[in-house]
mmCIF file of N, CA and C in Angstrom:
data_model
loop_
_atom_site.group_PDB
_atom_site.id
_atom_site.type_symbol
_atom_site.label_atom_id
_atom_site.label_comp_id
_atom_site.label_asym_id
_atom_site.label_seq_id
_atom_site.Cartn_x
_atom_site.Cartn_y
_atom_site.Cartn_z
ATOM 1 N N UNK A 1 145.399 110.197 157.478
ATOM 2 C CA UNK A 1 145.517 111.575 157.963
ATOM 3 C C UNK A 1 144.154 112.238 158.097
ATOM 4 N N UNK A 2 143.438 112.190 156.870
ATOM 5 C CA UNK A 2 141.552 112.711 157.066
ATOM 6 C C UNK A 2 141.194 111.513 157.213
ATOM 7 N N UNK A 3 139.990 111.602 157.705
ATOM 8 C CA UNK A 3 138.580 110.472 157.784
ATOM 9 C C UNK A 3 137.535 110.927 157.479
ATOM 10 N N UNK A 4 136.470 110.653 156.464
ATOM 11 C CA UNK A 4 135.513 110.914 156.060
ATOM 12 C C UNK A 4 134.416 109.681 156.811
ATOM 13 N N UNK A 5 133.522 110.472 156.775
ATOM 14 C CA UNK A 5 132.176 109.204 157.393
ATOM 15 C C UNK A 5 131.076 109.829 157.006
ATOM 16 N N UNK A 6 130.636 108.914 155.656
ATOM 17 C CA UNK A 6 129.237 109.370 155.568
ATOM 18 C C UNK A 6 127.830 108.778 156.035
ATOM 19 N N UNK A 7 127.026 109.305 156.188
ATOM 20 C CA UNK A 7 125.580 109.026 156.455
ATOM 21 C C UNK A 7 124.455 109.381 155.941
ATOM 22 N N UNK A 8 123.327 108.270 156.372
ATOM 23 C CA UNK A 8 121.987 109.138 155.422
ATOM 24 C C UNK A 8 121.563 108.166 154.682
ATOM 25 N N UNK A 9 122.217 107.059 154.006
ATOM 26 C CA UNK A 9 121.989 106.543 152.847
ATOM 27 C C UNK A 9 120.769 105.692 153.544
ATOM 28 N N UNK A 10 119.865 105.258 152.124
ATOM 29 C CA UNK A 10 119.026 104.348 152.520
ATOM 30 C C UNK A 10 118.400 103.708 151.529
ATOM 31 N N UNK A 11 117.453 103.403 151.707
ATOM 32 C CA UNK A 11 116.020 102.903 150.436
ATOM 33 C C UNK A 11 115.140 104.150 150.544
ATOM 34 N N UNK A 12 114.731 104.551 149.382
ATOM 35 C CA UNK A 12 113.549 105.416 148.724
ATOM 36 C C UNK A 12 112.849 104.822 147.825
ATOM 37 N N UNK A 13 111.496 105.236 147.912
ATOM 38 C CA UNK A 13 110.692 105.383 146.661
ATOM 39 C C UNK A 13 111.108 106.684 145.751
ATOM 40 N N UNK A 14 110.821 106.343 144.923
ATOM 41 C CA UNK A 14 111.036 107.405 143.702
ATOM 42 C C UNK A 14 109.933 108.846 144.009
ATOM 43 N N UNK A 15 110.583 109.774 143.729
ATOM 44 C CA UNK A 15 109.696 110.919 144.366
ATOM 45 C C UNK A 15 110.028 111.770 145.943
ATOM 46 N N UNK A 16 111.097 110.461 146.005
ATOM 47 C CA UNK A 16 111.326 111.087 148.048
ATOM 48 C C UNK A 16 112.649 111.184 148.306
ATOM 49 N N UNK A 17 112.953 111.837 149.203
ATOM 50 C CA UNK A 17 114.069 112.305 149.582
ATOM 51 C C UNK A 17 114.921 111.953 150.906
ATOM 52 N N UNK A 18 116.582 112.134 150.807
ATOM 53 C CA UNK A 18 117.739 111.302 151.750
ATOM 54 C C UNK A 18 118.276 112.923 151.617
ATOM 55 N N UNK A 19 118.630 113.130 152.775
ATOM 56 C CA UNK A 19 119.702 113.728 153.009
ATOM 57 C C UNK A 19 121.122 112.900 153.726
ATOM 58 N N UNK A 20 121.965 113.403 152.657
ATOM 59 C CA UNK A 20 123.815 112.826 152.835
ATOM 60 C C UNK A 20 124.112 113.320 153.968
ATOM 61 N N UNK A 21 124.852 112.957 155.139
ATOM 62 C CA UNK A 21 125.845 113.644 155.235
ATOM 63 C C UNK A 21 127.618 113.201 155.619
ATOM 64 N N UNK A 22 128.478 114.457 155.953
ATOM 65 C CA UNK A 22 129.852 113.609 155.464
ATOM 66 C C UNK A 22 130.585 114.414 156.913
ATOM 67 N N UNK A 23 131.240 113.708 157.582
ATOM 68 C CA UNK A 23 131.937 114.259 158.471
ATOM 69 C C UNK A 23 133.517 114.028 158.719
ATOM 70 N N UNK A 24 134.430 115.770 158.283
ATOM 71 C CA UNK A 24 135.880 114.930 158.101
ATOM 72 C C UNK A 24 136.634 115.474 159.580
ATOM 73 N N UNK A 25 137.536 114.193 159.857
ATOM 74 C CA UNK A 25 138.608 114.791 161.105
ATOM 75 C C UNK A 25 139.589 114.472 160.546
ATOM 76 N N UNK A 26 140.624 114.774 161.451
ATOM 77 C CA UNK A 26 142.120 114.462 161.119
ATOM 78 C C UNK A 26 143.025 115.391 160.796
ATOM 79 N N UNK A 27 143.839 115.235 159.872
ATOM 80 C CA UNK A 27 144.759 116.571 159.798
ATOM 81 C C UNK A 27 144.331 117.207 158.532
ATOM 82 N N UNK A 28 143.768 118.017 158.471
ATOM 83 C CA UNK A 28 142.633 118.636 158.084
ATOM 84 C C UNK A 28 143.214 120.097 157.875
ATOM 85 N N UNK A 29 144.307 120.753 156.945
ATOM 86 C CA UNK A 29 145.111 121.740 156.981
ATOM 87 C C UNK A 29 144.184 123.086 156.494
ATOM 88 N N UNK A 30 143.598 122.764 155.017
ATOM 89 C CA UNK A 30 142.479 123.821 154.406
ATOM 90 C C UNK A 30 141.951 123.094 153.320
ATOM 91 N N UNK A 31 140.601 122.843 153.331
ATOM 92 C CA UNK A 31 139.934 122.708 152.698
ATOM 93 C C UNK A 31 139.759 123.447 151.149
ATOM 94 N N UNK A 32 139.971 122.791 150.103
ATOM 95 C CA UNK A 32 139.612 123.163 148.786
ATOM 96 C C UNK A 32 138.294 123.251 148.521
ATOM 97 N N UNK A 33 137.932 122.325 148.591
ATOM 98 C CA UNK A 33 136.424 121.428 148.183
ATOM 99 C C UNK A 33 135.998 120.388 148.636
ATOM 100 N N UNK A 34 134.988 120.345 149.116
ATOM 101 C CA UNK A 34 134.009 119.008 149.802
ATOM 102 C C UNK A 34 133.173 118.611 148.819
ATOM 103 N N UNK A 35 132.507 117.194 148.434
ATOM 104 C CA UNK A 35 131.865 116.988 147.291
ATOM 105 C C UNK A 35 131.348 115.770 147.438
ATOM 106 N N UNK A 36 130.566 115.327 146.482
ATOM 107 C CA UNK A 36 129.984 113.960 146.900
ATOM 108 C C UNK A 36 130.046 113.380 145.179
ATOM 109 N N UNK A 37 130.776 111.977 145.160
ATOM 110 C CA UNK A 37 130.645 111.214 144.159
ATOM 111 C C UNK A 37 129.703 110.342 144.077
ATOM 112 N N UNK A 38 129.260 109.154 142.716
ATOM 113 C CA UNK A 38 128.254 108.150 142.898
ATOM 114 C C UNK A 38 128.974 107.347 141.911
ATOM 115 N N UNK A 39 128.537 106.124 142.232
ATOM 116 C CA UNK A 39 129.273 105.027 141.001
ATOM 117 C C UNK A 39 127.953 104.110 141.305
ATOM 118 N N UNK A 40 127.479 103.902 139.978
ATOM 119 C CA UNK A 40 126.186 102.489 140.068
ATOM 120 C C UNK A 40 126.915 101.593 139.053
ATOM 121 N N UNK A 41 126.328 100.424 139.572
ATOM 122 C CA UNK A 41 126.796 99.203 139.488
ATOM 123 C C UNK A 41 127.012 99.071 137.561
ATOM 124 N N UNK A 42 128.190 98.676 137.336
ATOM 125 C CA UNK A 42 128.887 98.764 135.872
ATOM 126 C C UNK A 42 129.464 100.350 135.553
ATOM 127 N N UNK A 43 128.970 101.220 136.327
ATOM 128 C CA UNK A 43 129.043 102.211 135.552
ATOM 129 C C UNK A 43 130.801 103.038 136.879
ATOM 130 N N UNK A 44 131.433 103.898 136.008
ATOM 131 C CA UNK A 44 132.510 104.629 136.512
ATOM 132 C C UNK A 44 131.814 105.931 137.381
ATOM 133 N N UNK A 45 132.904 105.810 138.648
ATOM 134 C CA UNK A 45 132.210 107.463 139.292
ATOM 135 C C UNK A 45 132.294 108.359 138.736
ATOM 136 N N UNK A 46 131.036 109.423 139.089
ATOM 137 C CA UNK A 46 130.815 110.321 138.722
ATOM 138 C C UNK A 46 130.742 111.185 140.046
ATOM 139 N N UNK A 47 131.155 112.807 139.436
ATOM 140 C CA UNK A 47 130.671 113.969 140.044
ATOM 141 C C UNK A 47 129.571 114.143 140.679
ATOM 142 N N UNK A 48 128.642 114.325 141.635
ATOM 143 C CA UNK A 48 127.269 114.466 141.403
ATOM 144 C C UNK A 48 127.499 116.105 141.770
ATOM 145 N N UNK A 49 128.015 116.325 142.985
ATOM 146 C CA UNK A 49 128.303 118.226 143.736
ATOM 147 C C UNK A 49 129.507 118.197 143.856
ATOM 148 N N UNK A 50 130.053 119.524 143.839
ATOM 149 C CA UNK A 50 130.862 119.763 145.119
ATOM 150 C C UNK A 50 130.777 121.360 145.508
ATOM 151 N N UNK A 51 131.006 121.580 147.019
ATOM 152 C CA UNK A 51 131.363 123.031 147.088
ATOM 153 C C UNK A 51 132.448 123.507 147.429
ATOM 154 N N UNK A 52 132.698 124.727 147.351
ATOM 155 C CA UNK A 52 134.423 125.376 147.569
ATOM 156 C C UNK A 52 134.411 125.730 149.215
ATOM 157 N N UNK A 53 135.240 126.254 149.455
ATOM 158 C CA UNK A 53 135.436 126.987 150.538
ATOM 159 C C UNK A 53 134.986 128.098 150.330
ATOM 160 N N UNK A 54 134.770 129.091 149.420
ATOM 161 C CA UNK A 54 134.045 130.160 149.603
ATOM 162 C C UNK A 54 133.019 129.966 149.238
ATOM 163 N N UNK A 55 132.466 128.678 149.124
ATOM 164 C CA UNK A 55 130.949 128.495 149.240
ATOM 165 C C UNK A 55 130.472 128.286 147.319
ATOM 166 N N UNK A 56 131.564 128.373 146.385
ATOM 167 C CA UNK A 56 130.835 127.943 145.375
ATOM 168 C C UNK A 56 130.368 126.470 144.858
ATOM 169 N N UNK A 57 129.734 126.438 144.381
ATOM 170 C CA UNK A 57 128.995 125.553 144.009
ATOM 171 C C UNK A 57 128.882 124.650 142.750
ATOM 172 N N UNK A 58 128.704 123.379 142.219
ATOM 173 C CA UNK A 58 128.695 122.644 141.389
ATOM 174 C C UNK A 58 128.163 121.352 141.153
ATOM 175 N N UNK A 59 127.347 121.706 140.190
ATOM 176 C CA UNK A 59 126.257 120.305 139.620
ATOM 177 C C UNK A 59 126.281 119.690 138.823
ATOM 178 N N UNK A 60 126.430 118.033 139.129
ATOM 179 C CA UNK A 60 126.002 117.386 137.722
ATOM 180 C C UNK A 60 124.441 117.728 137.194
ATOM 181 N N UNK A 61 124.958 117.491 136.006
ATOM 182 C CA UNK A 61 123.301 117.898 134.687
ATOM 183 C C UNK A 61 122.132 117.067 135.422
ATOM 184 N N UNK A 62 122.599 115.679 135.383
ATOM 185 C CA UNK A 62 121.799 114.352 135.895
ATOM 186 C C UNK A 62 120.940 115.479 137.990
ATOM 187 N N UNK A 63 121.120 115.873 138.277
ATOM 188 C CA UNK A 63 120.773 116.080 139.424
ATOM 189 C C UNK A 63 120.412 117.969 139.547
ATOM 190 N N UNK A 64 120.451 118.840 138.647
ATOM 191 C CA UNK A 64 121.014 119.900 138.443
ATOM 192 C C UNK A 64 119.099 120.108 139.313
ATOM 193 N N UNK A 65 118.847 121.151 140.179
ATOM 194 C CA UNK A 65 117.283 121.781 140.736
ATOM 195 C C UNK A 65 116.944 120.238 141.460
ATOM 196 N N UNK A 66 117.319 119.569 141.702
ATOM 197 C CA UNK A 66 117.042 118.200 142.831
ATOM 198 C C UNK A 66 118.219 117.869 143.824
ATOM 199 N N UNK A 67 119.097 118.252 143.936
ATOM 200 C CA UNK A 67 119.836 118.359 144.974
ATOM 201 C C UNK A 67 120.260 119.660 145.128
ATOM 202 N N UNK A 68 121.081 119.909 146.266
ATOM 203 C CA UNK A 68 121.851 120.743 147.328
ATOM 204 C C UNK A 68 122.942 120.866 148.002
ATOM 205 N N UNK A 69 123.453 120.847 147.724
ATOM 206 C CA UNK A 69 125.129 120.621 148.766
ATOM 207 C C UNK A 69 125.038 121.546 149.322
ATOM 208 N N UNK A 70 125.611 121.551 151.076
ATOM 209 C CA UNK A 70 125.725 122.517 151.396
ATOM 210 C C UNK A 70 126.691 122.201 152.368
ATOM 211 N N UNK A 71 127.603 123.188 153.503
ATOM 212 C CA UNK A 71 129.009 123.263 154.098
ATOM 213 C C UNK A 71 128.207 123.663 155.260
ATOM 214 N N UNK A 72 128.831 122.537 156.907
ATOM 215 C CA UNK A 72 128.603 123.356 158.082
ATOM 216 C C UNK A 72 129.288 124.001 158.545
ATOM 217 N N UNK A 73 128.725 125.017 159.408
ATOM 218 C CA UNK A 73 129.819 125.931 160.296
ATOM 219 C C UNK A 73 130.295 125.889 161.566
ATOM 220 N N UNK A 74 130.153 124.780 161.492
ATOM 221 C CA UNK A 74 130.375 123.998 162.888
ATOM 222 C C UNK A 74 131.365 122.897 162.991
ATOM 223 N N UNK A 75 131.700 122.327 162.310
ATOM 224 C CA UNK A 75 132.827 121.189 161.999
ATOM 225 C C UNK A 75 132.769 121.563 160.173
ATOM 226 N N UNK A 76 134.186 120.062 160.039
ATOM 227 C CA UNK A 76 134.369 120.161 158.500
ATOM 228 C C UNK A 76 133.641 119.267 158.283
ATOM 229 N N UNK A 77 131.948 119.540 157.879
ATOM 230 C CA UNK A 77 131.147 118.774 157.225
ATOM 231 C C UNK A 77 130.209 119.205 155.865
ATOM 232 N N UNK A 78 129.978 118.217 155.104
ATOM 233 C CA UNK A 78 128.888 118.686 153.922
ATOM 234 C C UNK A 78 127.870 117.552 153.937
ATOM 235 N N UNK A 79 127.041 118.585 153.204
ATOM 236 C CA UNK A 79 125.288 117.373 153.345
ATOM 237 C C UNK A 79 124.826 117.413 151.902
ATOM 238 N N UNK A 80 124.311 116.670 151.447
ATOM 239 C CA UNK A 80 123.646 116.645 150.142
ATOM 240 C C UNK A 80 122.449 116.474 150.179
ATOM 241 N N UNK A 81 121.631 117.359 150.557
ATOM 242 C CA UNK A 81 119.660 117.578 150.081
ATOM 243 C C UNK A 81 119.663 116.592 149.007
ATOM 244 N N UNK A 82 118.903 115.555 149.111
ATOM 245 C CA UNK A 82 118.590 114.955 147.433
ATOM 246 C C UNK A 82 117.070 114.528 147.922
ATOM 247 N N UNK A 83 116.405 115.590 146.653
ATOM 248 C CA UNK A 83 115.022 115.889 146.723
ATOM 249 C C UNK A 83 114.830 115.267 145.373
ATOM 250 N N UNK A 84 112.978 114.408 144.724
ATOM 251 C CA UNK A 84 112.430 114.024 143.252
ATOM 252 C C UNK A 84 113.431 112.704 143.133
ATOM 253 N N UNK A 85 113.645 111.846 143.898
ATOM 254 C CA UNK A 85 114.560 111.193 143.757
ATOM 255 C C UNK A 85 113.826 109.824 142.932
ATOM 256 N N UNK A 86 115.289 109.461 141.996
ATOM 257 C CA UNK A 86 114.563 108.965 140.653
ATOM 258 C C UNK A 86 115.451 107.660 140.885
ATOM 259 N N UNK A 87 114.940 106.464 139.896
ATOM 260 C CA UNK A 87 115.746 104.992 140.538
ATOM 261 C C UNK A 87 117.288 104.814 139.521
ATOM 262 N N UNK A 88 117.624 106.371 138.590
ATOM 263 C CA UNK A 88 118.810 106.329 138.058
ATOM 264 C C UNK A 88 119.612 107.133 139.220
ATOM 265 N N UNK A 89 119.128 107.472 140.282
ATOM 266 C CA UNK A 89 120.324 108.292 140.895
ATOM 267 C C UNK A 89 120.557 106.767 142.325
ATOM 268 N N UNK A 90 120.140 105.616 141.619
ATOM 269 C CA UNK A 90 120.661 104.443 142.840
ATOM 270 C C UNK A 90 122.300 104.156 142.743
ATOM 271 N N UNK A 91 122.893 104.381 143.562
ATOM 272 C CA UNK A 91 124.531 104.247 143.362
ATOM 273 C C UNK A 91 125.098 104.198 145.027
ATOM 274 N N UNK A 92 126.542 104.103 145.081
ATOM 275 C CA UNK A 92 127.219 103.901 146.200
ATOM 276 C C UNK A 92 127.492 105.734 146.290
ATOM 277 N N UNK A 93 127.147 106.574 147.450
ATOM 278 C CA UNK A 93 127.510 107.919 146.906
ATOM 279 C C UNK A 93 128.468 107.883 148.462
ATOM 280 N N UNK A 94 129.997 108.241 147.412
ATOM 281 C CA UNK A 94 131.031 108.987 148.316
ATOM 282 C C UNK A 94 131.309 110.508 148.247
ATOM 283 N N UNK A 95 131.545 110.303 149.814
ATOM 284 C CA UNK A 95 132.216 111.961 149.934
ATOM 285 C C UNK A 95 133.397 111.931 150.055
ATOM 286 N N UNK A 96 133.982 113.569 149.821
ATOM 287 C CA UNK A 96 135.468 113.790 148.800
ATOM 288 C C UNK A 96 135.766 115.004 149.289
ATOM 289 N N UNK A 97 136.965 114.619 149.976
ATOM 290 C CA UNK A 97 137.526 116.272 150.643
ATOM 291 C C UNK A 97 138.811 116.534 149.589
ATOM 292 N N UNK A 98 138.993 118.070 148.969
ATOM 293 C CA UNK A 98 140.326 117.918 148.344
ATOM 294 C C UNK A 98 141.158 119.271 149.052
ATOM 295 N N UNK A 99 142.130 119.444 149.918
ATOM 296 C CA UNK A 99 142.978 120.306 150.046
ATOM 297 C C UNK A 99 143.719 120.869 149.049
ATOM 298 N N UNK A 100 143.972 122.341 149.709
ATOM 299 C CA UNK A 100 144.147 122.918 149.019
ATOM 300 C C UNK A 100 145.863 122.630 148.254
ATOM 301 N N UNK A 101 146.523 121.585 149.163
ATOM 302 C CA UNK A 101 147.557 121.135 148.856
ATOM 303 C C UNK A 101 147.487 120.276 147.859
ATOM 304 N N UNK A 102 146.159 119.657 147.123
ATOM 305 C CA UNK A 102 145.379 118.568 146.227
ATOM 306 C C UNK A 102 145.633 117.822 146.894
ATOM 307 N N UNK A 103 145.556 116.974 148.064
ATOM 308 C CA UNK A 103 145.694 115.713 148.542
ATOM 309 C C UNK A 103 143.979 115.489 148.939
ATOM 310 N N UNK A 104 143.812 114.643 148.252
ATOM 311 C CA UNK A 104 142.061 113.932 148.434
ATOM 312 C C UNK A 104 142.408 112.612 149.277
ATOM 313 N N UNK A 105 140.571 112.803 149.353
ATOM 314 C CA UNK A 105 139.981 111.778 150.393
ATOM 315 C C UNK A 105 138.865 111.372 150.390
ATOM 316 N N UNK A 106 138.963 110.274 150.498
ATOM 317 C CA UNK A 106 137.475 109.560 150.655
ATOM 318 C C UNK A 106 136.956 109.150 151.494
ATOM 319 N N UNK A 107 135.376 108.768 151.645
ATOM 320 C CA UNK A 107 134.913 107.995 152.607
ATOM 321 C C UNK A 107 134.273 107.020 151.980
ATOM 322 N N UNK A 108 133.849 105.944 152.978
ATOM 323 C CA UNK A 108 133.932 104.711 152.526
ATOM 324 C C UNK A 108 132.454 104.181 151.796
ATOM 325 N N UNK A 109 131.629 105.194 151.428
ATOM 326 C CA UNK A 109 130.364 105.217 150.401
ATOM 327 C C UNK A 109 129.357 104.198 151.794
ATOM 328 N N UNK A 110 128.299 105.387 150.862
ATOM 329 C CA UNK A 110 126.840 105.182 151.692
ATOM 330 C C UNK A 110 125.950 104.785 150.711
ATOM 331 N N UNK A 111 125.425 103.508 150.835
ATOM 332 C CA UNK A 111 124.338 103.259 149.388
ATOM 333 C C UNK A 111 123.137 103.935 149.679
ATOM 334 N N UNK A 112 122.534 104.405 148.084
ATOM 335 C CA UNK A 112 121.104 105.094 147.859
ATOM 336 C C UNK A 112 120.481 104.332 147.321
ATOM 337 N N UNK A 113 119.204 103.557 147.115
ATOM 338 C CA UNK A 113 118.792 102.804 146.627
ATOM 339 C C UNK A 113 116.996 103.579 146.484
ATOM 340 N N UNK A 114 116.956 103.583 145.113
ATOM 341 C CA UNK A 114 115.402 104.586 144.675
ATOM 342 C C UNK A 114 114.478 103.232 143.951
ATOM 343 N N UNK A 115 113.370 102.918 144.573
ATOM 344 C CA UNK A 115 112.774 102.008 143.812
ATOM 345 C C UNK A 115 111.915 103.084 143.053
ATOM 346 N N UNK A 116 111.204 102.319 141.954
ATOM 347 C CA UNK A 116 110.160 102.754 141.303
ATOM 348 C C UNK A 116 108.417 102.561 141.864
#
């Protein structure tokens, strides 16, 4: 019913910066929250952002003054600024639409990869 598609991901040096981004279609009723997860290798996903529909906002600790989420006004999309980028934030990072009906969604993860 949604489709998420993210982009952006890549290789970094440590110190430099990727911007995410996530683009959803489909039946797409109202948006709760757009957000971006990460899972590195052994470890369970995690939170990294998400924002609301009225634009609030939420950070993991691990990333809290080095990233950005932010919502376009132009389609249903979100981007994740990830600025100081360090080789613990290397993971598969998905984006996550949740209606307001709670029915979530994923997309199919964009790898970040931060050398030292």
């Amino acid at each position: 019913q949604v489709q998420l598609v993210e982009s952006g991901g890549g290789l970094v040096q440590a110190g430099g910066s990727l911007r995410l981004s996530c683009a959803a279609s489909g039946s797409i009723f109202a948006i709760n929250t757009m957000g971006w997860y990460r899972q590195a290798p052994g470890k369970e996903r995690e939170l990294v952002a998400f924002i609301s529909s009225g634009g609030n906002t939420n950070y993991a600790d691990s990333v809290k003054g080095r990233f950005t989420i932010s919502r376009g006004n132009t389609k249903d999309t979100v981007s994740l600024q990830m600025n100081s980028l360090k080789p613990e934030d290397t993971a598969v990072y998905y984006c996550n639409l949740v209606q307001f009906s709670r029915q979530t969604y994923w997309g199919q993860g964009t790898q970040v990869t931060v050398s030292s």
